[in-house]
mmCIF file of C-alpha atoms in Angstrom:
data_model
loop_
_atom_site.group_PDB
_atom_site.id
_atom_site.type_symbol
_atom_site.label_atom_id
_atom_site.label_comp_id
_atom_site.label_asym_id
_atom_site.label_seq_id
_atom_site.Cartn_x
_atom_site.Cartn_y
_atom_site.Cartn_z
ATOM 1 C CA GLY A 1 -7.573 -77.963 -91.531
ATOM 2 C CA ALA A 2 -9.926 -79.889 -89.300
ATOM 3 C CA VAL A 3 -8.896 -80.160 -85.659
ATOM 4 C CA VAL A 4 -9.272 -83.278 -83.566
ATOM 5 C CA SER A 5 -8.441 -83.283 -79.882
ATOM 6 C CA GLN A 6 -7.860 -86.094 -77.419
ATOM 7 C CA HIS A 7 -7.995 -86.135 -73.668
ATOM 8 C CA PRO A 8 -6.030 -87.013 -71.687
ATOM 9 C CA SER A 9 -2.740 -86.723 -73.539
ATOM 10 C CA TRP A 10 -1.190 -89.268 -71.220
ATOM 11 C CA VAL A 11 -2.384 -91.421 -68.339
ATOM 12 C CA ILE A 12 -0.809 -93.799 -65.854
ATOM 13 C CA CYS A 13 -3.061 -96.289 -64.113
ATOM 14 C CA LYS A 14 -2.882 -99.394 -61.975
ATOM 15 C CA SER A 15 -3.510 -102.821 -63.399
ATOM 16 C CA GLY A 16 -7.188 -103.753 -63.182
ATOM 17 C CA THR A 17 -8.583 -100.246 -63.426
ATOM 18 C CA SER A 18 -10.483 -98.773 -66.369
ATOM 19 C CA VAL A 19 -9.386 -95.770 -68.386
ATOM 20 C CA LYS A 20 -11.535 -93.559 -70.606
ATOM 21 C CA ILE A 21 -10.056 -91.631 -73.533
ATOM 22 C CA GLU A 22 -12.028 -88.899 -75.279
ATOM 23 C CA CYS A 23 -11.803 -87.906 -78.927
ATOM 24 C CA ARG A 24 -13.440 -84.673 -80.057
ATOM 25 C CA SER A 25 -13.841 -82.992 -83.417
ATOM 26 C CA LEU A 26 -13.518 -79.308 -82.570
ATOM 27 C CA ASP A 27 -14.717 -77.455 -85.635
ATOM 28 C CA PHE A 28 -16.740 -80.013 -87.541
ATOM 29 C CA GLN A 29 -19.157 -82.864 -87.067
ATOM 30 C CA ALA A 30 -18.002 -86.418 -87.625
ATOM 31 C CA THR A 31 -20.393 -89.298 -88.089
ATOM 32 C CA THR A 32 -17.441 -91.650 -88.250
ATOM 33 C CA MET A 33 -14.366 -91.743 -86.056
ATOM 34 C CA PHE A 34 -11.631 -94.336 -85.905
ATOM 35 C CA TRP A 35 -9.519 -95.656 -83.053
ATOM 36 C CA TYR A 36 -5.965 -96.827 -83.613
ATOM 37 C CA ARG A 37 -3.228 -98.284 -81.493
ATOM 38 C CA GLN A 38 0.455 -97.707 -82.130
ATOM 39 C CA PHE A 39 3.493 -99.393 -80.617
ATOM 40 C CA PRO A 40 6.912 -97.685 -80.591
ATOM 41 C CA LYS A 41 8.530 -97.399 -84.004
ATOM 42 C CA GLN A 42 5.549 -99.106 -85.627
ATOM 43 C CA SER A 43 2.665 -98.078 -87.820
ATOM 44 C CA LEU A 44 -0.946 -97.525 -86.812
ATOM 45 C CA MET A 45 -3.178 -100.508 -86.209
ATOM 46 C CA LEU A 46 -6.895 -99.896 -86.664
ATOM 47 C CA MET A 47 -8.852 -101.115 -83.662
ATOM 48 C CA ALA A 48 -12.391 -100.086 -84.508
ATOM 49 C CA THR A 49 -14.655 -97.785 -86.449
ATOM 50 C CA SER A 50 -16.906 -95.655 -84.299
ATOM 51 C CA ASN A 51 -20.256 -94.660 -85.798
ATOM 52 C CA GLU A 52 -22.444 -91.997 -84.236
ATOM 53 C CA GLY A 53 -25.637 -93.476 -82.883
ATOM 54 C CA SER A 54 -24.761 -97.096 -83.572
ATOM 55 C CA LYS A 55 -22.442 -99.844 -82.401
ATOM 56 C CA ALA A 56 -18.777 -99.688 -83.236
ATOM 57 C CA THR A 57 -17.268 -102.058 -85.766
ATOM 58 C CA TYR A 58 -14.234 -103.831 -84.370
ATOM 59 C CA GLU A 59 -11.321 -105.204 -86.340
ATOM 60 C CA GLN A 60 -10.485 -108.876 -86.142
ATOM 61 C CA GLY A 61 -8.644 -109.739 -82.958
ATOM 62 C CA VAL A 62 -9.781 -106.669 -81.008
ATOM 63 C CA GLU A 63 -11.885 -107.539 -77.967
ATOM 64 C CA LYS A 64 -15.010 -105.388 -77.944
ATOM 65 C CA ASP A 65 -15.646 -106.068 -74.260
ATOM 66 C CA LYS A 66 -12.120 -104.947 -73.467
ATOM 67 C CA PHE A 67 -12.158 -101.787 -75.555
ATOM 68 C CA LEU A 68 -15.554 -100.143 -75.186
ATOM 69 C CA ILE A 69 -16.388 -97.469 -77.736
ATOM 70 C CA ASN A 70 -19.214 -94.965 -77.413
ATOM 71 C CA HIS A 71 -19.966 -92.376 -80.114
ATOM 72 C CA ALA A 72 -22.766 -90.491 -78.391
ATOM 73 C CA SER A 73 -22.640 -87.284 -80.405
ATOM 74 C CA LEU A 74 -21.362 -85.971 -83.713
ATOM 75 C CA THR A 75 -18.327 -84.444 -82.018
ATOM 76 C CA LEU A 76 -17.361 -86.982 -79.367
ATOM 77 C CA SER A 77 -16.245 -90.583 -79.309
ATOM 78 C CA THR A 78 -14.835 -92.318 -76.258
ATOM 79 C CA LEU A 79 -12.652 -95.380 -75.873
ATOM 80 C CA THR A 80 -12.675 -97.121 -72.500
ATOM 81 C CA VAL A 81 -9.967 -99.652 -71.781
ATOM 82 C CA THR A 82 -11.553 -101.921 -69.191
ATOM 83 C CA SER A 83 -9.577 -103.837 -66.592
ATOM 84 C CA ALA A 84 -6.342 -102.544 -68.043
ATOM 85 C CA HIS A 85 -3.205 -104.675 -67.911
ATOM 86 C CA PRO A 86 0.422 -103.800 -68.660
ATOM 87 C CA GLU A 87 0.122 -105.255 -72.157
ATOM 88 C CA ASP A 88 -2.516 -102.591 -72.896
ATOM 89 C CA SER A 89 0.136 -99.923 -72.504
ATOM 90 C CA SER A 90 0.389 -98.172 -75.838
ATOM 91 C CA PHE A 91 -0.219 -94.977 -77.800
ATOM 92 C CA TYR A 92 -3.896 -94.661 -78.693
ATOM 93 C CA ILE A 93 -4.860 -92.331 -81.534
ATOM 94 C CA CYS A 94 -8.267 -91.371 -82.857
ATOM 95 C CA SER A 95 -9.206 -89.857 -86.180
ATOM 96 C CA ALA A 96 -12.307 -88.309 -87.656
ATOM 97 C CA ARG A 97 -13.531 -88.241 -91.226
ATOM 98 C CA VAL A 98 -14.388 -84.874 -92.657
ATOM 99 C CA GLY A 99 -15.519 -83.728 -96.053
ATOM 100 C CA LEU A 100 -18.495 -82.301 -97.848
ATOM 101 C CA ALA A 101 -21.163 -84.534 -99.336
ATOM 102 C CA GLY A 102 -20.004 -85.866 -102.673
ATOM 103 C CA GLU A 103 -16.356 -85.062 -101.938
ATOM 104 C CA LEU A 104 -13.545 -87.333 -100.853
ATOM 105 C CA LYS A 105 -13.534 -87.502 -97.111
ATOM 106 C CA THR A 106 -10.204 -87.302 -95.325
ATOM 107 C CA GLN A 107 -9.148 -88.608 -91.939
ATOM 108 C CA TYR A 108 -7.661 -86.103 -89.530
ATOM 109 C CA PHE A 109 -5.905 -87.426 -86.480
ATOM 110 C CA GLY A 110 -5.873 -86.426 -82.857
ATOM 111 C CA PRO A 111 -2.601 -85.899 -80.974
ATOM 112 C CA GLY A 112 -2.774 -89.306 -79.306
ATOM 113 C CA THR A 113 -3.012 -90.582 -75.736
ATOM 114 C CA ARG A 114 -0.109 -92.366 -74.103
ATOM 115 C CA LEU A 115 -1.373 -95.074 -71.716
ATOM 116 C CA LEU A 116 0.933 -96.732 -69.197
ATOM 117 C CA VAL A 117 -0.504 -99.507 -67.065
ATOM 118 C CA LEU A 118 1.554 -100.418 -64.024
ATOM 119 C CA THR B 1 -6.898 -108.905 -96.509
ATOM 120 C CA GLN B 2 -5.497 -105.810 -98.155
ATOM 121 C CA LEU B 3 -1.870 -104.999 -97.435
ATOM 122 C CA LEU B 4 0.248 -101.974 -98.168
ATOM 123 C CA GLU B 5 3.971 -102.660 -98.236
ATOM 124 C CA GLN B 6 6.046 -99.592 -97.447
ATOM 125 C CA SER B 7 9.792 -99.377 -98.005
ATOM 126 C CA PRO B 8 12.332 -98.676 -96.809
ATOM 127 C CA GLN B 9 11.350 -98.918 -93.147
ATOM 128 C CA PHE B 10 14.405 -96.994 -91.993
ATOM 129 C CA LEU B 11 16.381 -94.346 -93.821
ATOM 130 C CA SER B 12 19.274 -92.266 -92.541
ATOM 131 C CA ILE B 13 20.704 -89.677 -94.911
ATOM 132 C CA GLN B 14 22.731 -86.488 -94.942
ATOM 133 C CA GLU B 15 21.212 -83.055 -95.396
ATOM 134 C CA GLY B 16 20.887 -82.194 -99.069
ATOM 135 C CA GLU B 17 20.377 -85.738 -100.323
ATOM 136 C CA ASN B 18 17.308 -86.918 -102.188
ATOM 137 C CA LEU B 19 15.183 -89.900 -101.199
ATOM 138 C CA THR B 20 12.154 -91.872 -102.312
ATOM 139 C CA VAL B 21 9.718 -93.878 -100.205
ATOM 140 C CA TYR B 22 7.530 -96.496 -101.845
ATOM 141 C CA CYS B 23 4.164 -98.016 -101.027
ATOM 142 C CA ASN B 24 3.022 -101.037 -102.988
ATOM 143 C CA SER B 25 0.013 -103.301 -102.951
ATOM 144 C CA SER B 26 -1.722 -105.913 -105.044
ATOM 145 C CA SER B 27 -5.016 -104.207 -104.219
ATOM 146 C CA VAL B 28 -6.613 -101.163 -105.779
ATOM 147 C CA PHE B 29 -7.305 -98.253 -103.454
ATOM 148 C CA SER B 30 -9.882 -95.480 -103.761
ATOM 149 C CA SER B 31 -7.291 -92.969 -102.594
ATOM 150 C CA LEU B 32 -3.810 -92.838 -101.163
ATOM 151 C CA GLN B 33 -2.843 -90.559 -98.341
ATOM 152 C CA TRP B 34 0.556 -89.659 -96.964
ATOM 153 C CA TYR B 35 1.053 -88.611 -93.361
ATOM 154 C CA ARG B 36 4.040 -87.437 -91.329
ATOM 155 C CA GLN B 37 4.241 -88.188 -87.634
ATOM 156 C CA GLU B 38 6.539 -86.769 -84.976
ATOM 157 C CA PRO B 39 7.277 -88.728 -81.761
ATOM 158 C CA GLY B 40 4.436 -88.519 -79.259
ATOM 159 C CA GLU B 41 2.068 -86.828 -81.701
ATOM 160 C CA GLY B 42 -0.653 -87.874 -84.090
ATOM 161 C CA PRO B 43 -0.070 -88.174 -87.845
ATOM 162 C CA VAL B 44 -0.440 -85.000 -89.885
ATOM 163 C CA LEU B 45 -1.883 -85.247 -93.376
ATOM 164 C CA LEU B 46 0.534 -84.216 -96.127
ATOM 165 C CA VAL B 47 -1.442 -85.044 -99.238
ATOM 166 C CA THR B 48 -4.269 -87.118 -100.703
ATOM 167 C CA VAL B 49 -4.055 -88.510 -104.228
ATOM 168 C CA VAL B 50 -7.121 -89.934 -105.886
ATOM 169 C CA THR B 51 -6.617 -90.289 -109.624
ATOM 170 C CA GLY B 52 -4.379 -92.940 -111.184
ATOM 171 C CA GLY B 53 -1.170 -91.311 -112.428
ATOM 172 C CA GLU B 54 -1.749 -88.216 -110.327
ATOM 173 C CA VAL B 55 1.289 -86.222 -109.227
ATOM 174 C CA LYS B 56 1.174 -83.630 -106.476
ATOM 175 C CA LYS B 57 3.951 -81.387 -105.247
ATOM 176 C CA LEU B 58 4.295 -79.836 -101.827
ATOM 177 C CA LYS B 59 7.441 -77.691 -101.825
ATOM 178 C CA ARG B 60 10.304 -80.232 -101.907
ATOM 179 C CA LEU B 61 7.965 -83.219 -101.635
ATOM 180 C CA THR B 62 6.560 -84.938 -104.729
ATOM 181 C CA PHE B 63 3.804 -87.526 -104.402
ATOM 182 C CA GLN B 64 2.711 -89.901 -107.140
ATOM 183 C CA PHE B 65 -0.187 -92.329 -107.387
ATOM 184 C CA GLY B 66 0.352 -95.283 -109.705
ATOM 185 C CA ASP B 67 -1.683 -95.582 -112.872
ATOM 186 C CA ALA B 68 -3.447 -98.667 -111.538
ATOM 187 C CA ARG B 69 -3.975 -97.073 -108.104
ATOM 188 C CA LYS B 70 -2.078 -99.882 -106.413
ATOM 189 C CA ASP B 71 1.107 -98.045 -105.526
ATOM 190 C CA SER B 72 2.447 -94.648 -104.583
ATOM 191 C CA SER B 73 5.724 -92.906 -103.977
ATOM 192 C CA LEU B 74 7.001 -89.961 -101.999
ATOM 193 C CA HIS B 75 10.127 -88.218 -103.237
ATOM 194 C CA ILE B 76 11.929 -85.622 -101.142
ATOM 195 C CA THR B 77 14.451 -83.344 -102.816
ATOM 196 C CA ALA B 78 17.354 -81.844 -100.876
ATOM 197 C CA ALA B 79 16.274 -83.273 -97.537
ATOM 198 C CA GLN B 80 16.620 -81.107 -94.446
ATOM 199 C CA PRO B 81 16.878 -82.045 -90.741
ATOM 200 C CA GLY B 82 13.349 -80.720 -90.321
ATOM 201 C CA ASP B 83 12.110 -83.510 -92.591
ATOM 202 C CA THR B 84 13.029 -86.072 -89.925
ATOM 203 C CA GLY B 85 10.044 -88.115 -88.808
ATOM 204 C CA LEU B 86 7.872 -91.137 -89.476
ATOM 205 C CA TYR B 87 6.226 -91.112 -92.907
ATOM 206 C CA LEU B 88 3.098 -93.209 -93.329
ATOM 207 C CA CYS B 89 1.169 -94.088 -96.450
ATOM 208 C CA ALA B 90 -2.458 -95.120 -96.134
ATOM 209 C CA GLY B 91 -4.810 -96.522 -98.752
ATOM 210 C CA GLY B 92 -8.526 -95.885 -98.781
ATOM 211 C CA VAL B 93 -10.575 -99.088 -98.923
ATOM 212 C CA TYR B 94 -13.583 -99.200 -101.207
ATOM 213 C CA ASN B 95 -16.998 -99.490 -99.562
ATOM 214 C CA GLN B 96 -15.596 -99.703 -96.063
ATOM 215 C CA GLY B 97 -16.844 -96.431 -94.647
ATOM 216 C CA GLY B 98 -13.610 -94.540 -95.067
ATOM 217 C CA LYS B 99 -11.364 -97.181 -93.541
ATOM 218 C CA LEU B 100 -7.626 -96.754 -94.218
ATOM 219 C CA ILE B 101 -4.983 -99.432 -94.559
ATOM 220 C CA PHE B 102 -1.608 -98.170 -93.334
ATOM 221 C CA GLY B 103 1.826 -99.107 -94.537
ATOM 222 C CA GLN B 104 4.510 -100.068 -92.017
ATOM 223 C CA GLY B 105 5.954 -96.556 -92.021
ATOM 224 C CA THR B 106 9.355 -95.143 -92.939
ATOM 225 C CA GLU B 107 11.503 -93.732 -90.149
ATOM 226 C CA LEU B 108 13.512 -90.953 -91.789
ATOM 227 C CA SER B 109 16.507 -89.343 -90.143
ATOM 228 C CA VAL B 110 18.202 -86.424 -91.885
ATOM 229 C CA LYS B 111 21.547 -85.510 -90.356
ATOM 230 C CA PRO B 112 22.965 -81.994 -90.668
#
């Protein structure tokens, strides 16, 4: 299956600093990647859709100036949490769509990044 | 707003028992995907169903997509401790660039 990686796998930072999380598709190209947030024992909440070469589409209630998304290449999307606060502490997961033209495209998920803001 | 109601949210059973997880919606989905997630890891795709009424089997797991493509179920036969995890259903939204709507998840615990 398609492999998606994330880096770092976990990060601890001080309140007020910015944190960048990378999402890479390792063996395929992805024009579309997605960023999710997950709280303990809860499901995934879609934050935004990242499109290569264009602006990300954010879900309602997600601050685009707070969560900056850059999809600069077909294999890399980054999520930057700016001026992080303790309430931003969460598990952040990315996914990438893969599939041949004319076929159903499937989302494959990265391993997630655990963010703890002190 | 499309919603996908998943039930039960928590399930604790003994090894060898059978169980069924349900996902229901009033909306029609282009596809329905089931994922399994272990703590501290990303979800892993189990199956994708696309056609109304479709049934897929993966060893002891049976997945069904409703005829109207609004609901789905996951049935596990003779559950094992290794089946423990968070099971997530996700519906594909039409004309939304591959966006998925996730159910609330089912936390399954299988005790030996």
